[in-house]
Amino acid sequence: MPVALTPLPPVRPHAAAPPSYLVGQDGEGHWVAVAAGGRAGGIFRTRQDAIRYACIETGCRPDDVRLAADPIAFRLT
């Protein structure tokens, strides 16, 4: 018996994806989250706060928030 297939709607391209974030400590031990390219980010009281911020900013997409092994240079401009 043949089965009628319903065509899928066309896929629309999404708006530009939010940048990936790097979370770690700066040279003074503050927790920071910095967007790729350094155009966004912040200083946080705890590691969990920095990760939460980065997750929200990236839409909680897997692999978009990474932990840094080395100190992160963070500049306020």
Tab-separated table of C-alpha atoms in Angstrom:
chain	number	residue	atom	x	y	z
A	1	MET	CA	0.000	0.000	0.000
A	2	PRO	CA	1.528	3.332	-1.043
A	3	VAL	CA	2.158	5.940	1.654
A	4	ALA	CA	1.621	9.619	0.945
A	5	LEU	CA	4.581	11.698	2.070
A	6	THR	CA	4.118	15.267	3.141
A	7	PRO	CA	6.957	17.460	1.900
A	8	LEU	CA	8.949	19.263	4.569
A	9	PRO	CA	8.852	23.064	4.592
A	10	PRO	CA	11.980	24.736	3.216
A	11	VAL	CA	14.700	25.430	5.746
A	12	ARG	CA	15.231	29.133	6.321
A	13	PRO	CA	18.741	30.266	7.179
A	14	HIS	CA	19.104	31.437	10.752
A	15	ALA	CA	20.385	34.830	11.713
A	16	ALA	CA	24.081	35.013	12.457
A	17	ALA	CA	24.910	32.652	15.307
A	18	PRO	CA	26.080	34.207	18.576
A	19	PRO	CA	29.828	33.916	19.098
A	20	SER	CA	31.516	31.150	21.039
A	21	TYR	CA	32.741	32.005	24.532
A	22	LEU	CA	35.877	31.166	26.447
A	23	VAL	CA	35.540	30.978	30.249
A	24	GLY	CA	38.476	31.048	32.639
A	25	GLN	CA	40.449	33.236	35.015
A	26	ASP	CA	42.419	36.320	34.172
A	27	GLY	CA	45.922	36.949	35.468
A	28	GLU	CA	44.520	38.276	38.771
A	29	GLY	CA	42.254	35.278	39.412
A	30	HIS	CA	38.936	36.876	38.403
A	31	TRP	CA	36.475	34.661	36.520
A	32	VAL	CA	35.846	35.976	33.015
A	33	ALA	CA	33.822	35.004	29.967
A	34	VAL	CA	35.035	36.412	26.654
A	35	ALA	CA	33.394	36.073	23.249
A	36	ALA	CA	35.462	34.943	20.286
A	37	GLY	CA	36.983	38.096	18.873
A	38	GLY	CA	36.827	39.838	22.252
A	39	ARG	CA	33.797	41.991	21.401
A	40	ALA	CA	31.682	40.854	24.375
A	41	GLY	CA	32.179	39.366	27.800
A	42	GLY	CA	32.469	40.203	31.447
A	43	ILE	CA	34.014	39.643	34.860
A	44	PHE	CA	32.119	37.368	37.264
A	45	ARG	CA	32.182	36.464	40.927
A	46	THR	CA	32.228	32.696	40.343
A	47	ARG	CA	33.042	30.192	37.633
A	48	GLN	CA	29.400	29.107	37.584
A	49	ASP	CA	28.235	32.697	36.958
A	50	ALA	CA	30.670	33.056	34.035
A	51	ILE	CA	29.536	29.765	32.497
A	52	ARG	CA	25.864	30.655	32.967
A	53	TYR	CA	26.367	34.000	31.207
A	54	ALA	CA	28.245	32.403	28.305
A	55	CYS	CA	25.608	29.688	27.968
A	56	ILE	CA	22.783	32.219	27.802
A	57	GLU	CA	24.664	34.351	25.268
A	58	THR	CA	25.268	31.368	22.953
A	59	GLY	CA	21.778	29.912	23.243
A	60	CYS	CA	23.210	26.956	25.206
A	61	ARG	CA	24.454	25.316	22.013
A	62	PRO	CA	26.802	22.385	22.659
A	63	ASP	CA	30.512	23.136	22.282
A	64	ASP	CA	30.036	26.938	22.183
A	65	VAL	CA	31.342	27.486	25.727
A	66	ARG	CA	34.872	26.298	26.429
A	67	LEU	CA	36.993	26.408	29.572
A	68	ALA	CA	40.456	27.922	29.244
A	69	ALA	CA	43.494	26.065	30.533
A	70	ASP	CA	45.632	29.219	30.671
A	71	PRO	CA	44.860	32.697	32.030
A	72	ILE	CA	42.669	34.820	29.757
A	73	ALA	CA	43.650	38.369	28.885
A	74	PHE	CA	40.594	40.523	29.547
A	75	ARG	CA	40.607	44.232	28.691
A	76	LEU	CA	37.939	46.838	29.349
A	77	THR	CA	37.857	49.321	26.494
